GROMACS .gro file of C-alpha atoms in nm:
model
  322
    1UNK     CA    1   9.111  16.436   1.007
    2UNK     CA    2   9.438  16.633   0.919
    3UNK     CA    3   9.257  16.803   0.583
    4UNK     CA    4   8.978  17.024   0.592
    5UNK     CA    5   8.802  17.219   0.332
    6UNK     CA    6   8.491  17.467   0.342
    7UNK     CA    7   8.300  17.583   0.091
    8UNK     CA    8   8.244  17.930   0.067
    9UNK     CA    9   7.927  17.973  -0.121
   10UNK     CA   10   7.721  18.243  -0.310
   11UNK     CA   11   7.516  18.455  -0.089
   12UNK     CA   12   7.631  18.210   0.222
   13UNK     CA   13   7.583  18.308   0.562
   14UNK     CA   14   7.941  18.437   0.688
   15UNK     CA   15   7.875  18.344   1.070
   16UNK     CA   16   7.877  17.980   0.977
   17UNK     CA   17   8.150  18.018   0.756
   18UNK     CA   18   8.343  18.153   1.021
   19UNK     CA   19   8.285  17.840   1.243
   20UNK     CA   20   8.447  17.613   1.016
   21UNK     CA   21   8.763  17.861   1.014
   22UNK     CA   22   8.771  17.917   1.413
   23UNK     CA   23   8.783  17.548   1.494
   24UNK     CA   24   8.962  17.453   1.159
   25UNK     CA   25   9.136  17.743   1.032
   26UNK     CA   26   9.346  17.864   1.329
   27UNK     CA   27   9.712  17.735   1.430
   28UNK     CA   28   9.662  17.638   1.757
   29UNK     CA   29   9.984  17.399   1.740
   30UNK     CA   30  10.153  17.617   2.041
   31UNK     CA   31   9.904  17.471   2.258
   32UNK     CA   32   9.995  17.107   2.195
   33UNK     CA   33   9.682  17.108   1.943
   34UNK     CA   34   9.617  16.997   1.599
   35UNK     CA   35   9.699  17.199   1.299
   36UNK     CA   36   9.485  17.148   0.992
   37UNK     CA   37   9.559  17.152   0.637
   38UNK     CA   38   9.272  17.421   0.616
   39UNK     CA   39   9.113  17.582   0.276
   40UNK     CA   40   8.861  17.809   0.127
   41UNK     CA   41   8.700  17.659  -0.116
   42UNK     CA   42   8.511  17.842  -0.413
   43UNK     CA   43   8.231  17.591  -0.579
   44UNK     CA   44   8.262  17.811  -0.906
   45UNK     CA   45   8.636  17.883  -0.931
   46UNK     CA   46   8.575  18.225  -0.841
   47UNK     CA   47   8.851  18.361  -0.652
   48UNK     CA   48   8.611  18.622  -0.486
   49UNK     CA   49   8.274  18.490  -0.328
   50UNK     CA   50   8.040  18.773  -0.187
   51UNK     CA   51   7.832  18.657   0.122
   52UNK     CA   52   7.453  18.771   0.224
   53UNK     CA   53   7.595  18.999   0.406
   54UNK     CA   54   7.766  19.211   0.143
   55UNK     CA   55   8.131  19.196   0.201
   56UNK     CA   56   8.345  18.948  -0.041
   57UNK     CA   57   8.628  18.638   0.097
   58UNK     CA   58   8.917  18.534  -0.066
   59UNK     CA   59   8.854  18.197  -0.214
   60UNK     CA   60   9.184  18.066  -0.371
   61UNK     CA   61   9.096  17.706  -0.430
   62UNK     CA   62   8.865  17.579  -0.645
   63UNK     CA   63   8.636  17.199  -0.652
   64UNK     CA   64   8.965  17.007  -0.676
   65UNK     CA   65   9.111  17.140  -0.341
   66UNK     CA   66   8.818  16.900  -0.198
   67UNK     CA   67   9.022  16.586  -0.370
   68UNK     CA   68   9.256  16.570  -0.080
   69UNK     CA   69   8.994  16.687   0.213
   70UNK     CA   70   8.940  16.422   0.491
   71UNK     CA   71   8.653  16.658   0.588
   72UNK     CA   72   8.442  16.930   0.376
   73UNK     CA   73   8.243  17.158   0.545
   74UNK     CA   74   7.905  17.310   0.409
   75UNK     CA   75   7.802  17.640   0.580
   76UNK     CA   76   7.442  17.787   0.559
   77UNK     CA   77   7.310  17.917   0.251
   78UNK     CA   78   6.985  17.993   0.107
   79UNK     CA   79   6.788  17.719   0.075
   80UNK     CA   80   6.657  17.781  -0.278
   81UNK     CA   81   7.016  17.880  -0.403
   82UNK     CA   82   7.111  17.713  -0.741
   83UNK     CA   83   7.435  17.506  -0.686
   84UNK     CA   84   7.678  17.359  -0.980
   85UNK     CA   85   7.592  17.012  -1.049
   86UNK     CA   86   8.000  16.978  -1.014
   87UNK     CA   87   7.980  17.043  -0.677
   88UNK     CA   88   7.731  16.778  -0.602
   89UNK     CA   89   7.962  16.499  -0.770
   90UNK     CA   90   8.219  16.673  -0.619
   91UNK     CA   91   8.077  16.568  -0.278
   92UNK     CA   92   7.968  16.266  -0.320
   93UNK     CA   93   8.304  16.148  -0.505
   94UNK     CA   94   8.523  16.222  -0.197
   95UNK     CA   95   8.198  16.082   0.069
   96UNK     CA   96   8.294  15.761  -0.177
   97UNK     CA   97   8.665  15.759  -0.065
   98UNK     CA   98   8.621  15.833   0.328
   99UNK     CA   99   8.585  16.143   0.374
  100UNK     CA  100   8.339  16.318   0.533
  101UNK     CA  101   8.061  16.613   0.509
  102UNK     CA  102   7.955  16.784   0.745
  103UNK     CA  103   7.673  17.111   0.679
  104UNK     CA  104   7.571  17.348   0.959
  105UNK     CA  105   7.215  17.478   0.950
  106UNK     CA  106   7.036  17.513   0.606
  107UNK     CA  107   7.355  17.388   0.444
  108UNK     CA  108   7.201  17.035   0.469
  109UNK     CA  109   6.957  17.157   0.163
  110UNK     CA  110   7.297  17.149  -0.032
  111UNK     CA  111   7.386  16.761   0.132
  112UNK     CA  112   6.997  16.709   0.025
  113UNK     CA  113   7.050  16.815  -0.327
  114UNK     CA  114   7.348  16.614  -0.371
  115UNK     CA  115   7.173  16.271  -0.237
  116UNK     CA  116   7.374  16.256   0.074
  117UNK     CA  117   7.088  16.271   0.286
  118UNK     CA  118   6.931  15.956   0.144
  119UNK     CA  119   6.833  15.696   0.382
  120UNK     CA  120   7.020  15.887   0.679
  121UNK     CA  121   6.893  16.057   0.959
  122UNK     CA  122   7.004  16.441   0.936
  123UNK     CA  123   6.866  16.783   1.107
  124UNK     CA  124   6.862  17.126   1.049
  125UNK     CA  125   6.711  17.476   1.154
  126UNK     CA  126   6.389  17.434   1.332
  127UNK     CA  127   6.269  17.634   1.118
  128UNK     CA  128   6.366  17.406   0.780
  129UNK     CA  129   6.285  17.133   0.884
  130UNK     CA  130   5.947  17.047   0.748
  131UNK     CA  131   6.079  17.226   0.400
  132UNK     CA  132   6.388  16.944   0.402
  133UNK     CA  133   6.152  16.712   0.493
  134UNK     CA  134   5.964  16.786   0.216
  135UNK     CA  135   6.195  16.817  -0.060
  136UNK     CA  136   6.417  16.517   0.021
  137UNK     CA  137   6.148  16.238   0.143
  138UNK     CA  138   6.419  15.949   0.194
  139UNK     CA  139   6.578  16.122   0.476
  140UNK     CA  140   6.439  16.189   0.818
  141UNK     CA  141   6.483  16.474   0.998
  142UNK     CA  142   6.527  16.472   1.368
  143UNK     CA  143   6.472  16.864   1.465
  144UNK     CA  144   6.504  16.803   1.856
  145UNK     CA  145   6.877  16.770   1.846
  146UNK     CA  146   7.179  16.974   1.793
  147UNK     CA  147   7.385  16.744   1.577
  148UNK     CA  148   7.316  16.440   1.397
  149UNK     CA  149   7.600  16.207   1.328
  150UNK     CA  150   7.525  16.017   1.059
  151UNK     CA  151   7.916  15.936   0.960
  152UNK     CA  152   8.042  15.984   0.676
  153UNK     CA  153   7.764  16.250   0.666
  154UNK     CA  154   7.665  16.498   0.973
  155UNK     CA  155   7.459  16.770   0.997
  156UNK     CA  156   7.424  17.081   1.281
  157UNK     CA  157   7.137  17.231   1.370
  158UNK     CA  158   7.073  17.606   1.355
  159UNK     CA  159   7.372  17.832   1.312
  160UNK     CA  160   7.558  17.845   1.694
  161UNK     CA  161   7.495  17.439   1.664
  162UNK     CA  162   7.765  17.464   1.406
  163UNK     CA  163   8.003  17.514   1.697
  164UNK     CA  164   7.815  17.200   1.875
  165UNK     CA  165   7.872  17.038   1.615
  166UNK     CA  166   8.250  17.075   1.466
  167UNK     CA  167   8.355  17.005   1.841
  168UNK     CA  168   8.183  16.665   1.800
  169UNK     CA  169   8.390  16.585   1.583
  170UNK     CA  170   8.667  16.661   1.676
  171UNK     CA  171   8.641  16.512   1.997
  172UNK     CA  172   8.499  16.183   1.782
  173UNK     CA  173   8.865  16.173   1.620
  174UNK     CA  174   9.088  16.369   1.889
  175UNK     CA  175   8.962  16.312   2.194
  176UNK     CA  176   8.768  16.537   2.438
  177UNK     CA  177   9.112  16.691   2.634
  178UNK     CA  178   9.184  16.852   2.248
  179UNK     CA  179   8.757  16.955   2.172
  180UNK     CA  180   8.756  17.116   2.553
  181UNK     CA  181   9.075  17.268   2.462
  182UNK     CA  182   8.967  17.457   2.185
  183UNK     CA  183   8.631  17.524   2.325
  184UNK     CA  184   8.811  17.680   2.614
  185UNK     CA  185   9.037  17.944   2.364
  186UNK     CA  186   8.698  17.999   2.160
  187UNK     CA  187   8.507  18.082   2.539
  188UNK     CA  188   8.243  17.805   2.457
  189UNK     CA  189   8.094  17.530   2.627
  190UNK     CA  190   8.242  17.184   2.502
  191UNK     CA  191   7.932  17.007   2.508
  192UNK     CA  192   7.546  17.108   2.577
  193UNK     CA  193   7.236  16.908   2.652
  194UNK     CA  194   6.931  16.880   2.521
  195UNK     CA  195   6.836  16.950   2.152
  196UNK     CA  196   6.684  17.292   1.984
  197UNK     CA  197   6.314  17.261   2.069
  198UNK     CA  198   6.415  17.475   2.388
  199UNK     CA  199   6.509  17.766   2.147
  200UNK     CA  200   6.168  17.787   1.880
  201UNK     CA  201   5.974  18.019   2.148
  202UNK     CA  202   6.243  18.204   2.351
  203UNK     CA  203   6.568  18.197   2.365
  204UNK     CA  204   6.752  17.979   2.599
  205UNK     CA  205   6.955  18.170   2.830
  206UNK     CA  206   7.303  18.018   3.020
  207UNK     CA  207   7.236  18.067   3.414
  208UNK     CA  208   7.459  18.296   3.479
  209UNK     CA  209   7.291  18.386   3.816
  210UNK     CA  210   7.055  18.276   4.093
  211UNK     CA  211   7.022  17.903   4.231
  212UNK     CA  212   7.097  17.704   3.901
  213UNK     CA  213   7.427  17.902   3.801
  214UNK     CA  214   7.509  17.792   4.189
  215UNK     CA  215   7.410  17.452   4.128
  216UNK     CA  216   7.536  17.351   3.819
  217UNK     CA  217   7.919  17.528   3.957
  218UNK     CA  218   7.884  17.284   4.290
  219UNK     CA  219   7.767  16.967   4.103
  220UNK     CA  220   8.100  16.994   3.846
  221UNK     CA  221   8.299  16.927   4.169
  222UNK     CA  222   8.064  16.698   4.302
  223UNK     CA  223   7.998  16.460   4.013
  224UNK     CA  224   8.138  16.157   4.226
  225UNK     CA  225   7.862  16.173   4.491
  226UNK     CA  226   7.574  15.988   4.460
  227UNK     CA  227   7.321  16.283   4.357
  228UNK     CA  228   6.931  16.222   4.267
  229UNK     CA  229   6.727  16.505   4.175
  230UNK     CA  230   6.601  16.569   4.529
  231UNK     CA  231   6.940  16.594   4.630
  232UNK     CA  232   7.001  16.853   4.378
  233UNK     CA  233   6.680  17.034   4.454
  234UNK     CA  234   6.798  17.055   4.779
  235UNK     CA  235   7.080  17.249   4.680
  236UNK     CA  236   6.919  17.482   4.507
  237UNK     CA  237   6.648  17.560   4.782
  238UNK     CA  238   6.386  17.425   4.535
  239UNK     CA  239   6.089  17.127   4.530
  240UNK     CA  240   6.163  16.860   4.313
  241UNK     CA  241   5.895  16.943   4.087
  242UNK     CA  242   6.011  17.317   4.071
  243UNK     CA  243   6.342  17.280   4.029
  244UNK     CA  244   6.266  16.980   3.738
  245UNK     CA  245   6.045  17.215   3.570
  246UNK     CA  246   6.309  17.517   3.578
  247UNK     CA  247   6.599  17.297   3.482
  248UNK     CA  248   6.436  17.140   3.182
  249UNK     CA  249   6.324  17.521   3.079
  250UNK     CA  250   6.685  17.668   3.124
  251UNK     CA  251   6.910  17.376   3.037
  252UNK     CA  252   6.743  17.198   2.772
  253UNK     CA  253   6.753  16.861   2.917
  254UNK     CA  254   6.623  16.651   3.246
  255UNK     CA  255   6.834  16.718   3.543
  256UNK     CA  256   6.952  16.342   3.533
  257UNK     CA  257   7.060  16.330   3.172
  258UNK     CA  258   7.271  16.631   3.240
  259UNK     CA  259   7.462  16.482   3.534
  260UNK     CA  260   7.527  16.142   3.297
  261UNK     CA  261   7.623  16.352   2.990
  262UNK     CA  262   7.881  16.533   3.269
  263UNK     CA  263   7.985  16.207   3.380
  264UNK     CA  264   8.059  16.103   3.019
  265UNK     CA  265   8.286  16.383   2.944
  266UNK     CA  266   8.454  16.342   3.332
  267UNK     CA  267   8.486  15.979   3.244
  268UNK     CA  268   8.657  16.018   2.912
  269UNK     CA  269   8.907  16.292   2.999
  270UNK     CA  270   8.992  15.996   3.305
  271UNK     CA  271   9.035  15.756   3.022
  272UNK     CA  272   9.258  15.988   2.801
  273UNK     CA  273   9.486  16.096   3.081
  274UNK     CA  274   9.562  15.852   3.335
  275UNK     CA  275   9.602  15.474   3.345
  276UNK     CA  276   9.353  15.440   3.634
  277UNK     CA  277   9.115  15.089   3.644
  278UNK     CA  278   8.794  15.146   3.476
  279UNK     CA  279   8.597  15.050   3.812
  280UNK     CA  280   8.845  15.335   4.001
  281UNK     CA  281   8.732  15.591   3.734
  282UNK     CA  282   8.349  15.442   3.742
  283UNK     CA  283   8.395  15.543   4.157
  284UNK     CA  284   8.542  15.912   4.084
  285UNK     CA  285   8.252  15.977   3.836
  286UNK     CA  286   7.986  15.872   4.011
  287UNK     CA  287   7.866  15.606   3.811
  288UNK     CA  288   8.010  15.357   4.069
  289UNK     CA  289   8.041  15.065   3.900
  290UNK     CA  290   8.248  14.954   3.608
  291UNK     CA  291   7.917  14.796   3.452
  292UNK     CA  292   7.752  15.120   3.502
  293UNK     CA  293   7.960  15.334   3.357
  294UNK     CA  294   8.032  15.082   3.064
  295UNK     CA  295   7.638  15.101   3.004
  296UNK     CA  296   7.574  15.510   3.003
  297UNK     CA  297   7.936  15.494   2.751
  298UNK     CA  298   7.827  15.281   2.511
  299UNK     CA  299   7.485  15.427   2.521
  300UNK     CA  300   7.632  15.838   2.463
  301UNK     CA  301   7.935  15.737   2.247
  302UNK     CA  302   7.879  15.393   2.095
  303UNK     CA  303   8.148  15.251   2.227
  304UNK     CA  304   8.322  15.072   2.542
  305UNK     CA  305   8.553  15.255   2.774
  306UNK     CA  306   8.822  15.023   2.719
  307UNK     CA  307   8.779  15.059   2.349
  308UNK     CA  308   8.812  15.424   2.382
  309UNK     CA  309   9.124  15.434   2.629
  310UNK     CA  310   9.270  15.229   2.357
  311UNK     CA  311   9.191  15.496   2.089
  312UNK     CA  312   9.296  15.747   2.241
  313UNK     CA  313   9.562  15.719   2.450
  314UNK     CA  314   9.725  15.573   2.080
  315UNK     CA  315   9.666  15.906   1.924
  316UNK     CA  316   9.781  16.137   2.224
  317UNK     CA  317  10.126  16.184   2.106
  318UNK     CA  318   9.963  16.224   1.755
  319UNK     CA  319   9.729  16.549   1.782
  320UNK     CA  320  10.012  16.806   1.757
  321UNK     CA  321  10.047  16.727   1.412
  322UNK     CA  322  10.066  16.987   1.107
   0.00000   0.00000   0.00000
């Protein structure tokens, strides 16, 4: 994934848009991270492409800059927009050599239209979702999650997913030490729990204060003990049932899968950067056993801890490419 290319499209929403170029578009090579071939790309050949919000970008490229992309990303538009049919074989030409798509938010109408969607899972804006649904019956959409990876093809959820998202892939191919990395220089978490259904009534706010901002600080340093929720009620001077209730309203996800997803990411920046045993890194994350931890990694990333050391550790001296 040295090649990406976005599509800037008619009307598109520029927030979006402006994902793909933070995570993509910026030469973060001083930091020891990966520098992308990065483009603009303009589905009519229009050098100037005016977004919904009425200012114009600069679109130099045109459908044949996505020839070369490993990865083309598809920012929101409206859903009802009128697309060139060249852009649809456009897609699924370069999803036929390897590469990949990957829409945020209503762009998956676009992934839709162009049959990419067919007999995959995919996801969207709550709000879309019955309207994709609808309109492209082969797929299914899955609106309680942030992301669906559905490789070659994967879809975000509702515009800030986008960010959820991109870093998913990039610590898919590059390993979570490089996705926390440029999570930490864009001031966003590298990974959150739970799916969108926590944001169709009220917004879900980060505890910045009060007994869960506490909490969630202590247990980052505590992940190796061996912590059950009425431990961690404890903590936070709760009941179990009250402080179950409030976590699943404020995080987004059961205090339990939220330690394990933690664990996960503690486990695989272990993996990355030392050459400890798998049961000594199974003991420092809490999972305490090298069967246990094998079990919760293969179950969150599809794939065995060794098999990932191996990965990445290989490609370690390769992200600083450009």
């Amino acid at each position: 994934m040295r090649n990406v290319a976005v599509l800037a499209l008619d009307g598109g929403h520029a927030f979006e848009l402006g994902v793909f170029c933070e995570i993509f578009g910026i030469d973060r090579g001083d930091d020891g991270l990966p520098v992308y071939d990065f483009a603009v790309v303009s589905p009519t050949g229009e050098t100037s492409v005016r977004t919904r919000h009425g200012f114009r970008v600069q679109t130099p490229h045109g459908l044949e800059r996505l020839e070369e992309a490993d990865l083309i990303g598809v920012p929101a538009a409206d859903p009802d927009a009128r697309h060139p049919q060249e852009l649809f074989a456009a897609l699924r030409a370069a999803v036929r050599r390897g590469a990949r798509v990957l829409s945020i938010c209503s762009g998956a109408f676009l992934l839709g239209e162009a049959g990419l969607l067919d007999g995959r899972r995919c996801t969207t804006h709550w709000r879309y979702g019955a309207e994709l649904a609808r309109r492209y019956p082969r797929t299914r959409v899955e609106l309680d999650v942030l992301y669906v990876d559905e490789d070659p093809v994967i879809t975000g959820a509702g515009t800030a997913a986008g960010i959820d998202t991109c870093l998913h892939l990039v610590r898919k191919e590059q390993g979570s030490a490089v996705a926390n990395d440029i999570a930490r220089r864009m001031v966003a978490p590298p990974h959150r729990e739970g799916g969108q259904t926590q944001y169709v009534k009220r917004p879900h706010p980060e505890p910045g204060a009060g007994p869960l901002a506490a909490l969630l600080t202590w247990l980052q340093t505590n992940l190796h003990e061996e912590l059950t929720v009425e431990s961690m009620a404890r903590q936070a001077h709760m009941s179990p049932r009250t402080f179950a209730r409030r976590f699943q309203r404020e995080i987004g996800t059961t205090p339990l899968q939220w330690l394990t997803g933690q664990r996960v990411l503690l486990a695989q920046q272990h993996l990355e950067n030392t050459d400890e045993p798998i049961a000594v890194i199974a003991e420092r994350t809490g999972f305490g056993s090298a069967d246990t931890l094998r079990h919760h990694f293969i179950r969150r990333l599809g794939t065995t801890p060794h098999t990932y050391r191996r990965t990445f550790r290989g490609r370690r001296a390769d992200t600083a490419f450009r």
